[in-house]
């Protein structure tokens, strides 16, 4: 029998993407689609690429409209998920694609988000040590941020294997869909095409504490994170260029061995053959992660680079992957590792 | 039992796309992948987005390498398909994604392609009147060109209903993948980003006789075609802006009725609600076609616009759709109407 | 002595571009810069590319702030120019980059713009027959729309020489800056990158009556215009693909002769050598126009294609060109025919 | 009297850009334009954006064709400049936009370029301490690489002021024109649009020793450089994200003071107001450099980011700036600080 799934916030990019993924999921039946400003409108005018749902009309996001579903995906502005989740029964699987339940440290939350901490849910990055087990059978899932997904997967094997000093320096380039669908002048096509620009520089980006939490957790000691996000002229994709000073004795070979071990059984993470490097185009629209790592002998640093689709593995694909685990379905159900390229 | 499918020319864009589609086809097992210059290389280095096939190695295109398959897709430069097809058994389904067997008029072929005419195969645009029946059970399929697909679907209902004068004026914008994967200076990213430019102006583009053949066949009289293709700064997609003078009595309502009738039962063609117009982003990576039509009362012209993905519905998706029909499979098997957007 | 020049609406794309051009004009001193919502802000935060003006602060648009200048450029939403112009002295040269004073037919104005007609000023497309003379010494200039600039220059020589039937069919692709700097969801980078889409289809675009006025004026008879604009994934540029049925006897040679004659002495219009076609990248940031024309013998149609920069020759460059003429300066002063490419 | 200037390698991107800049230089008359494969072709077909030179025909690159000029710009593949330069008189100013004479360390040269070291010429980055003086009156100039320009300007003030530890970690995103005009499959528009990808990872990029040379020279001690270049989906521009651990006592204020001091009198370097960050679009087509710097207190690192146009300030604009200095002309002659945006 099909799982009945609702999506709250179906008019935005995360909501649209989770619907795109769920439309290909054989165990799912799509139930309520809700919005706020857009309630009453047909999805066809809001998400014209989702042809099979073109005639569906958005309901108001409310306890009523979301009731009676097996799974509810939340694609809401941060700070709004807790109130909605409370109204859903304890046996409804709630998958929050927002930030509200990602951080364990309440002080971090308050410093970066400026509101009271709502709590912590099992973290939907199954590839992280221990994460998959915590997701099994869970009724609540906090989907990771897009940057933390890309960065954590690029770097954690080096920390897990004790090969990296606890100071990570990260620059990541993201497609513009990461900034959402709200119309802001600096996100106009005229502004972003042909331009690269940084933002949240100097430790201010909200994904910084989440990256720190992930890497420190794996390293077993505090990892200092310097994270600079940049906006790239493309709709989707994150390329995360991550580096850390190597611990004594680290070599390209020991790194490769550590990454091969970490990802040997992971269905979505593809450690590229030596000499080839990730490109965001290769994972466009898919749940795949491309990773490569090397040691720069002159600077004695580890360089690990990952490419993901920020909306897919970085948000909605990762969310469905975690849903599959929570529900005991095969983890790959409904998910693709095939990018749409060129 | 799975159909065994080979792809000749697997390193190019059409070959890569048909593999992307076939990987999602439940009745297919992917057999030989062949190339010429790239024979011996792993697909992972040529098509890094096709993760499940990364380790497959390209064979030489030959009768031997292509033998023993139920279906063979040809993605070869024009003029090469006939020789390969001859070597394949009469009960192998051969789907030619090149131009060789599209035109019925040998003189047209010779004028536009400069080589002897190889023949004519059933034409893989099932939505055209009569085309689907000709494909059923066929062992040979000529996949239409990408522009003829977009243009014919935009205009044929107007001709079928006798609403348009037999002079079509067409401007189409195509993504750069339509020009193939051969490295030519004018196709460099530096040249095409930020630029729109026409080519093949004045009736010289090879898709002109194919468009003429399709529209004239439906109209039952010769249709004169003025076709101007332009290169747009995007990897995929065709937006075809098509117009023709209206026959007396044609109205927006009679046009809409004609298009609704033509596409009522078509699974891949989506006539948009009135007031909404196609966008190539909405069909990115999918086999869907978006169409809208109107009547400009001042100029007394019909304006019909379609959007397709040139590699998907315009090439490889259309090819698999026709394969399904030829083999008696449900037409939608393995094909998506969901675009990857934004 | 330097001309003192003010710009009303300096925070938008037209305002920014006229400043970019004027900064390179040797006879100009930049005076007041005004805005409404952005008054009080430094230009450096609104137009960060205009480094020499980074510290200038926007004043409110008012009679006071604009007083005391030799030239005032208006880059205002349509309907607002008349009120501002009235407050400026009759010996101030007022250059309106909006639509208010372009149309001669009040009924056309009211039908397309929905407000009372403000009047008609000398039309700032000097290449049109008669237009240059009307600009000389004028104190009021109506700068043409960007599409009418591209289309009129592509087609008028054919009409002037009596080579074209009076039914023009036009498709034009524009960069997104043509839609302005107001943040609207469909103009987000995420939406426009990778997408082509039409708008204002079926005769509804406001530039249609202006194109009709220009072509009919040259033809000496009413020309029917079918105009379809499309949005292209690039910040700047218009590629206008224009066609009309050829009058009997029209040949590629007679067309070329007509265009050579029309543009023999024009400093900004470049009729390309035979066989080469325009590209918007070639005129990026410049006041140049690239044009090519041919005759399609099979369809017996004239195909004329132009490329301009919509903000430069299509708006601000054309405005400065007309200013030069009005003031008796050499027409090319401060204007470039060199594109920024690749 | 005008300086007579020749450009060897006029068909490529660097050659085209130096011509674009020189066309706006009031003291220059453009003489011989040379090429190899393209000799005999008109520039109009190779650089269609350079309208005023459309009819000029390329000569063979040779001592004869380049003789009799006051200045010769070399835009040649590396390894070819020395032979050409030797044939030019000692009183011809030779400006090499290639790599041949940038490095002082012959071993570095041989390791990264695989050919014998040709020598070292005065280095054309006038903003570097001591560089301007070395350029004055010189008859030979080595134009810096595009990445070293962006990175050195972003970081050297921190090293000059003793605020940074000698380990720099740099990620830079470059537009595709940095890879040149040779047609290679991975540089096709279809491949690069929508994609970010790294290359030369792990210390292998040839600009690494040049960056090291510049930063170590300023620091007065060896600076270790970890440099990762990435290819971004845009034609032009470099965004360099540079970081280094802060020396004890370094603050945002001491950094700002150091940068203000370094750039107080520099005409082309714009240290942005606090809180605003560079964007490549803002310097498109101009010789300007946008820079911002901050201190991340949590990670205790300096983050300095610069944006340049790789072809302009990063190659041809910087070359003309250095030419001006060498010849005793005002340094800003013919150079713009106004970007072409949006």
JSON list of N, CA and C in Angstrom, two decimals, chain C residues 74-86 94-106 108-110 113 115-123 141-145 206-207 210 213:
[
{"chain": "C", "resi": 74, "resn": "UNK", "atom": "N", "xyz": [16.11, 61.11, -18.52]},
{"chain": "C", "resi": 74, "resn": "UNK", "atom": "CA", "xyz": [15.05, 60.54, -17.70]},
{"chain": "C", "resi": 74, "resn": "UNK", "atom": "C", "xyz": [15.02, 59.03, -17.89]},
{"chain": "C", "resi": 75, "resn": "UNK", "atom": "N", "xyz": [15.21, 58.31, -16.80]},
{"chain": "C", "resi": 75, "resn": "UNK", "atom": "CA", "xyz": [15.11, 56.84, -16.82]},
{"chain": "C", "resi": 75, "resn": "UNK", "atom": "C", "xyz": [14.04, 56.46, -15.80]},
{"chain": "C", "resi": 76, "resn": "UNK", "atom": "N", "xyz": [12.81, 56.79, -16.16]},
{"chain": "C", "resi": 76, "resn": "UNK", "atom": "CA", "xyz": [11.70, 56.67, -15.22]},
{"chain": "C", "resi": 76, "resn": "UNK", "atom": "C", "xyz": [10.68, 55.66, -15.74]},
{"chain": "C", "resi": 77, "resn": "UNK", "atom": "N", "xyz": [9.87, 55.12, -14.84]},
{"chain": "C", "resi": 77, "resn": "UNK", "atom": "CA", "xyz": [8.78, 54.27, -15.30]},
{"chain": "C", "resi": 77, "resn": "UNK", "atom": "C", "xyz": [7.87, 55.06, -16.24]},
{"chain": "C", "resi": 78, "resn": "UNK", "atom": "N", "xyz": [7.24, 54.37, -17.20]},
{"chain": "C", "resi": 78, "resn": "UNK", "atom": "CA", "xyz": [6.45, 55.12, -18.18]},
{"chain": "C", "resi": 78, "resn": "UNK", "atom": "C", "xyz": [5.30, 55.84, -17.48]},
{"chain": "C", "resi": 79, "resn": "UNK", "atom": "N", "xyz": [4.97, 56.98, -18.02]},
{"chain": "C", "resi": 79, "resn": "UNK", "atom": "CA", "xyz": [3.92, 57.81, -17.45]},
{"chain": "C", "resi": 79, "resn": "UNK", "atom": "C", "xyz": [4.44, 58.91, -16.53]},
{"chain": "C", "resi": 80, "resn": "UNK", "atom": "N", "xyz": [5.72, 58.85, -16.17]},
{"chain": "C", "resi": 80, "resn": "UNK", "atom": "CA", "xyz": [6.25, 59.84, -15.22]},
{"chain": "C", "resi": 80, "resn": "UNK", "atom": "C", "xyz": [7.09, 60.93, -15.89]},
{"chain": "C", "resi": 81, "resn": "UNK", "atom": "N", "xyz": [7.43, 60.74, -17.14]},
{"chain": "C", "resi": 81, "resn": "UNK", "atom": "CA", "xyz": [8.38, 61.68, -17.73]},
{"chain": "C", "resi": 81, "resn": "UNK", "atom": "C", "xyz": [7.77, 63.05, -17.99]},
{"chain": "C", "resi": 82, "resn": "UNK", "atom": "N", "xyz": [6.51, 63.07, -18.41]},
{"chain": "C", "resi": 82, "resn": "UNK", "atom": "CA", "xyz": [5.90, 64.35, -18.79]},
{"chain": "C", "resi": 82, "resn": "UNK", "atom": "C", "xyz": [5.92, 65.35, -17.62]},
{"chain": "C", "resi": 83, "resn": "UNK", "atom": "N", "xyz": [5.54, 64.86, -16.45]},
{"chain": "C", "resi": 83, "resn": "UNK", "atom": "CA", "xyz": [5.47, 65.77, -15.30]},
{"chain": "C", "resi": 83, "resn": "UNK", "atom": "C", "xyz": [6.86, 66.33, -14.96]},
{"chain": "C", "resi": 84, "resn": "UNK", "atom": "N", "xyz": [7.86, 65.50, -15.03]},
{"chain": "C", "resi": 84, "resn": "UNK", "atom": "CA", "xyz": [9.22, 65.98, -14.74]},
{"chain": "C", "resi": 84, "resn": "UNK", "atom": "C", "xyz": [9.68, 66.94, -15.83]},
{"chain": "C", "resi": 85, "resn": "UNK", "atom": "N", "xyz": [9.42, 66.57, -17.09]},
{"chain": "C", "resi": 85, "resn": "UNK", "atom": "CA", "xyz": [9.89, 67.39, -18.21]},
{"chain": "C", "resi": 85, "resn": "UNK", "atom": "C", "xyz": [9.30, 68.80, -18.16]},
{"chain": "C", "resi": 86, "resn": "UNK", "atom": "N", "xyz": [8.05, 68.87, -17.77]},
{"chain": "C", "resi": 86, "resn": "UNK", "atom": "CA", "xyz": [7.40, 70.17, -17.73]},
{"chain": "C", "resi": 86, "resn": "UNK", "atom": "C", "xyz": [8.09, 71.15, -16.78]},
{"chain": "C", "resi": 94, "resn": "UNK", "atom": "N", "xyz": [16.11, 67.62, -22.74]},
{"chain": "C", "resi": 94, "resn": "UNK", "atom": "CA", "xyz": [15.54, 66.51, -21.97]},
{"chain": "C", "resi": 94, "resn": "UNK", "atom": "C", "xyz": [15.52, 65.27, -22.86]},
{"chain": "C", "resi": 95, "resn": "UNK", "atom": "N", "xyz": [16.19, 64.24, -22.40]},
{"chain": "C", "resi": 95, "resn": "UNK", "atom": "CA", "xyz": [16.28, 63.00, -23.17]},
{"chain": "C", "resi": 95, "resn": "UNK", "atom": "C", "xyz": [15.52, 61.92, -22.40]},
{"chain": "C", "resi": 96, "resn": "UNK", "atom": "N", "xyz": [14.37, 61.54, -22.95]},
{"chain": "C", "resi": 96, "resn": "UNK", "atom": "CA", "xyz": [13.53, 60.58, -22.24]},
{"chain": "C", "resi": 96, "resn": "UNK", "atom": "C", "xyz": [13.83, 59.16, -22.71]},
{"chain": "C", "resi": 97, "resn": "UNK", "atom": "N", "xyz": [14.38, 58.35, -21.81]},
{"chain": "C", "resi": 97, "resn": "UNK", "atom": "CA", "xyz": [14.67, 56.96, -22.17]},
{"chain": "C", "resi": 97, "resn": "UNK", "atom": "C", "xyz": [13.46, 56.06, -21.94]},
{"chain": "C", "resi": 98, "resn": "UNK", "atom": "N", "xyz": [12.36, 56.62, -21.46]},
{"chain": "C", "resi": 98, "resn": "UNK", "atom": "CA", "xyz": [11.12, 55.88, -21.32]},
{"chain": "C", "resi": 98, "resn": "UNK", "atom": "C", "xyz": [10.29, 55.96, -22.59]},
{"chain": "C", "resi": 99, "resn": "UNK", "atom": "N", "xyz": [9.07, 55.45, -22.50]},
{"chain": "C", "resi": 99, "resn": "UNK", "atom": "CA", "xyz": [8.24, 55.30, -23.69]},
{"chain": "C", "resi": 99, "resn": "UNK", "atom": "C", "xyz": [7.34, 56.49, -23.98]},
{"chain": "C", "resi": 100, "resn": "UNK", "atom": "N", "xyz": [7.25, 57.43, -23.05]},
{"chain": "C", "resi": 100, "resn": "UNK", "atom": "CA", "xyz": [6.13, 58.39, -23.07]},
{"chain": "C", "resi": 100, "resn": "UNK", "atom": "C", "xyz": [5.95, 59.19, -24.35]},
{"chain": "C", "resi": 101, "resn": "UNK", "atom": "N", "xyz": [7.03, 59.52, -25.00]},
{"chain": "C", "resi": 101, "resn": "UNK", "atom": "CA", "xyz": [6.91, 60.44, -26.14]},
{"chain": "C", "resi": 101, "resn": "UNK", "atom": "C", "xyz": [7.30, 59.81, -27.48]},
{"chain": "C", "resi": 102, "resn": "UNK", "atom": "N", "xyz": [7.22, 58.49, -27.54]},
{"chain": "C", "resi": 102, "resn": "UNK", "atom": "CA", "xyz": [7.66, 57.80, -28.77]},
{"chain": "C", "resi": 102, "resn": "UNK", "atom": "C", "xyz": [6.56, 57.71, -29.83]},
{"chain": "C", "resi": 103, "resn": "UNK", "atom": "N", "xyz": [5.33, 57.51, -29.40]},
{"chain": "C", "resi": 103, "resn": "UNK", "atom": "CA", "xyz": [4.26, 57.20, -30.36]},
{"chain": "C", "resi": 103, "resn": "UNK", "atom": "C", "xyz": [3.56, 58.47, -30.83]},
{"chain": "C", "resi": 104, "resn": "UNK", "atom": "N", "xyz": [3.26, 58.50, -32.11]},
{"chain": "C", "resi": 104, "resn": "UNK", "atom": "CA", "xyz": [2.52, 59.65, -32.64]},
{"chain": "C", "resi": 104, "resn": "UNK", "atom": "C", "xyz": [1.01, 59.44, -32.51]},
{"chain": "C", "resi": 105, "resn": "UNK", "atom": "N", "xyz": [0.58, 58.22, -32.48]},
{"chain": "C", "resi": 105, "resn": "UNK", "atom": "CA", "xyz": [-0.85, 57.93, -32.46]},
{"chain": "C", "resi": 105, "resn": "UNK", "atom": "C", "xyz": [-1.34, 57.78, -31.02]},
{"chain": "C", "resi": 106, "resn": "UNK", "atom": "N", "xyz": [-2.18, 58.73, -30.61]},
{"chain": "C", "resi": 106, "resn": "UNK", "atom": "CA", "xyz": [-2.63, 58.74, -29.22]},
{"chain": "C", "resi": 106, "resn": "UNK", "atom": "C", "xyz": [-3.44, 57.49, -28.89]},
{"chain": "C", "resi": 108, "resn": "UNK", "atom": "N", "xyz": [-3.08, 54.48, -30.16]},
{"chain": "C", "resi": 108, "resn": "UNK", "atom": "CA", "xyz": [-2.13, 53.40, -29.93]},
{"chain": "C", "resi": 108, "resn": "UNK", "atom": "C", "xyz": [-1.56, 53.49, -28.52]},
{"chain": "C", "resi": 109, "resn": "UNK", "atom": "N", "xyz": [-1.14, 54.69, -28.16]},
{"chain": "C", "resi": 109, "resn": "UNK", "atom": "CA", "xyz": [-0.57, 54.87, -26.82]},
{"chain": "C", "resi": 109, "resn": "UNK", "atom": "C", "xyz": [-1.55, 54.39, -25.75]},
{"chain": "C", "resi": 110, "resn": "UNK", "atom": "N", "xyz": [-2.75, 54.86, -25.87]},
{"chain": "C", "resi": 110, "resn": "UNK", "atom": "CA", "xyz": [-3.73, 54.56, -24.81]},
{"chain": "C", "resi": 110, "resn": "UNK", "atom": "C", "xyz": [-4.07, 53.08, -24.76]},
{"chain": "C", "resi": 113, "resn": "UNK", "atom": "N", "xyz": [-0.65, 51.41, -23.37]},
{"chain": "C", "resi": 113, "resn": "UNK", "atom": "CA", "xyz": [-0.09, 51.84, -22.09]},
{"chain": "C", "resi": 113, "resn": "UNK", "atom": "C", "xyz": [-1.17, 52.19, -21.06]},
{"chain": "C", "resi": 115, "resn": "UNK", "atom": "N", "xyz": [-2.91, 54.86, -20.43]},
{"chain": "C", "resi": 115, "resn": "UNK", "atom": "CA", "xyz": [-2.91, 56.17, -19.76]},
{"chain": "C", "resi": 115, "resn": "UNK", "atom": "C", "xyz": [-2.99, 57.24, -20.86]},
{"chain": "C", "resi": 116, "resn": "UNK", "atom": "N", "xyz": [-3.28, 58.49, -20.50]},
{"chain": "C", "resi": 116, "resn": "UNK", "atom": "CA", "xyz": [-3.39, 59.52, -21.54]},
{"chain": "C", "resi": 116, "resn": "UNK", "atom": "C", "xyz": [-2.07, 59.75, -22.25]},
{"chain": "C", "resi": 117, "resn": "UNK", "atom": "N", "xyz": [-2.14, 60.08, -23.51]},
{"chain": "C", "resi": 117, "resn": "UNK", "atom": "CA", "xyz": [-0.96, 60.30, -24.33]},
{"chain": "C", "resi": 117, "resn": "UNK", "atom": "C", "xyz": [-0.32, 61.64, -23.97]},
{"chain": "C", "resi": 118, "resn": "UNK", "atom": "N", "xyz": [0.99, 61.63, -23.74]},
{"chain": "C", "resi": 118, "resn": "UNK", "atom": "CA", "xyz": [1.68, 62.84, -23.30]},
{"chain": "C", "resi": 118, "resn": "UNK", "atom": "C", "xyz": [2.14, 63.71, -24.46]},
{"chain": "C", "resi": 119, "resn": "UNK", "atom": "N", "xyz": [2.25, 63.14, -25.64]},
{"chain": "C", "resi": 119, "resn": "UNK", "atom": "CA", "xyz": [2.74, 63.91, -26.79]},
{"chain": "C", "resi": 119, "resn": "UNK", "atom": "C", "xyz": [3.80, 63.14, -27.54]},
{"chain": "C", "resi": 120, "resn": "UNK", "atom": "N", "xyz": [4.42, 63.80, -28.48]},
{"chain": "C", "resi": 120, "resn": "UNK", "atom": "CA", "xyz": [5.43, 63.14, -29.32]},
{"chain": "C", "resi": 120, "resn": "UNK", "atom": "C", "xyz": [6.65, 64.05, -29.44]},
{"chain": "C", "resi": 121, "resn": "UNK", "atom": "N", "xyz": [7.82, 63.48, -29.19]},
{"chain": "C", "resi": 121, "resn": "UNK", "atom": "CA", "xyz": [9.07, 64.23, -29.31]},
{"chain": "C", "resi": 121, "resn": "UNK", "atom": "C", "xyz": [9.88, 63.69, -30.48]},
{"chain": "C", "resi": 122, "resn": "UNK", "atom": "N", "xyz": [10.83, 64.45, -30.96]},
{"chain": "C", "resi": 122, "resn": "UNK", "atom": "CA", "xyz": [11.72, 63.93, -32.00]},
{"chain": "C", "resi": 122, "resn": "UNK", "atom": "C", "xyz": [12.30, 62.58, -31.58]},
{"chain": "C", "resi": 123, "resn": "UNK", "atom": "N", "xyz": [12.33, 61.68, -32.52]},
{"chain": "C", "resi": 123, "resn": "UNK", "atom": "CA", "xyz": [12.59, 60.27, -32.24]},
{"chain": "C", "resi": 123, "resn": "UNK", "atom": "C", "xyz": [14.08, 59.96, -32.41]},
{"chain": "C", "resi": 141, "resn": "UNK", "atom": "N", "xyz": [14.03, 64.81, -26.71]},
{"chain": "C", "resi": 141, "resn": "UNK", "atom": "CA", "xyz": [14.32, 63.59, -27.48]},
{"chain": "C", "resi": 141, "resn": "UNK", "atom": "C", "xyz": [13.59, 62.42, -26.85]},
{"chain": "C", "resi": 142, "resn": "UNK", "atom": "N", "xyz": [12.87, 61.66, -27.68]},
{"chain": "C", "resi": 142, "resn": "UNK", "atom": "CA", "xyz": [12.28, 60.39, -27.24]},
{"chain": "C", "resi": 142, "resn": "UNK", "atom": "C", "xyz": [13.19, 59.27, -27.71]},
{"chain": "C", "resi": 143, "resn": "UNK", "atom": "N", "xyz": [13.84, 58.63, -26.76]},
{"chain": "C", "resi": 143, "resn": "UNK", "atom": "CA", "xyz": [14.75, 57.52, -27.10]},
{"chain": "C", "resi": 143, "resn": "UNK", "atom": "C", "xyz": [13.89, 56.30, -27.47]},
{"chain": "C", "resi": 144, "resn": "UNK", "atom": "N", "xyz": [14.20, 55.63, -28.57]},
{"chain": "C", "resi": 144, "resn": "UNK", "atom": "CA", "xyz": [13.38, 54.48, -28.98]},
{"chain": "C", "resi": 144, "resn": "UNK", "atom": "C", "xyz": [13.47, 53.33, -27.98]},
{"chain": "C", "resi": 145, "resn": "UNK", "atom": "N", "xyz": [12.49, 52.44, -28.05]},
{"chain": "C", "resi": 145, "resn": "UNK", "atom": "CA", "xyz": [12.58, 51.20, -27.31]},
{"chain": "C", "resi": 145, "resn": "UNK", "atom": "C", "xyz": [13.70, 50.33, -27.86]},
{"chain": "C", "resi": 206, "resn": "UNK", "atom": "N", "xyz": [4.28, 46.10, -25.91]},
{"chain": "C", "resi": 206, "resn": "UNK", "atom": "CA", "xyz": [4.14, 47.54, -26.11]},
{"chain": "C", "resi": 206, "resn": "UNK", "atom": "C", "xyz": [5.05, 48.12, -27.19]},
{"chain": "C", "resi": 207, "resn": "UNK", "atom": "N", "xyz": [6.05, 47.35, -27.57]},
{"chain": "C", "resi": 207, "resn": "UNK", "atom": "CA", "xyz": [6.91, 47.87, -28.63]},
{"chain": "C", "resi": 207, "resn": "UNK", "atom": "C", "xyz": [6.32, 47.62, -30.03]},
{"chain": "C", "resi": 210, "resn": "UNK", "atom": "N", "xyz": [5.24, 50.78, -31.88]},
{"chain": "C", "resi": 210, "resn": "UNK", "atom": "CA", "xyz": [6.41, 51.60, -32.23]},
{"chain": "C", "resi": 210, "resn": "UNK", "atom": "C", "xyz": [7.13, 51.03, -33.45]},
{"chain": "C", "resi": 213, "resn": "UNK", "atom": "N", "xyz": [4.94, 51.86, -36.41]},
{"chain": "C", "resi": 213, "resn": "UNK", "atom": "CA", "xyz": [5.09, 53.28, -36.77]},
{"chain": "C", "resi": 213, "resn": "UNK", "atom": "C", "xyz": [6.36, 53.50, -37.60]}
]
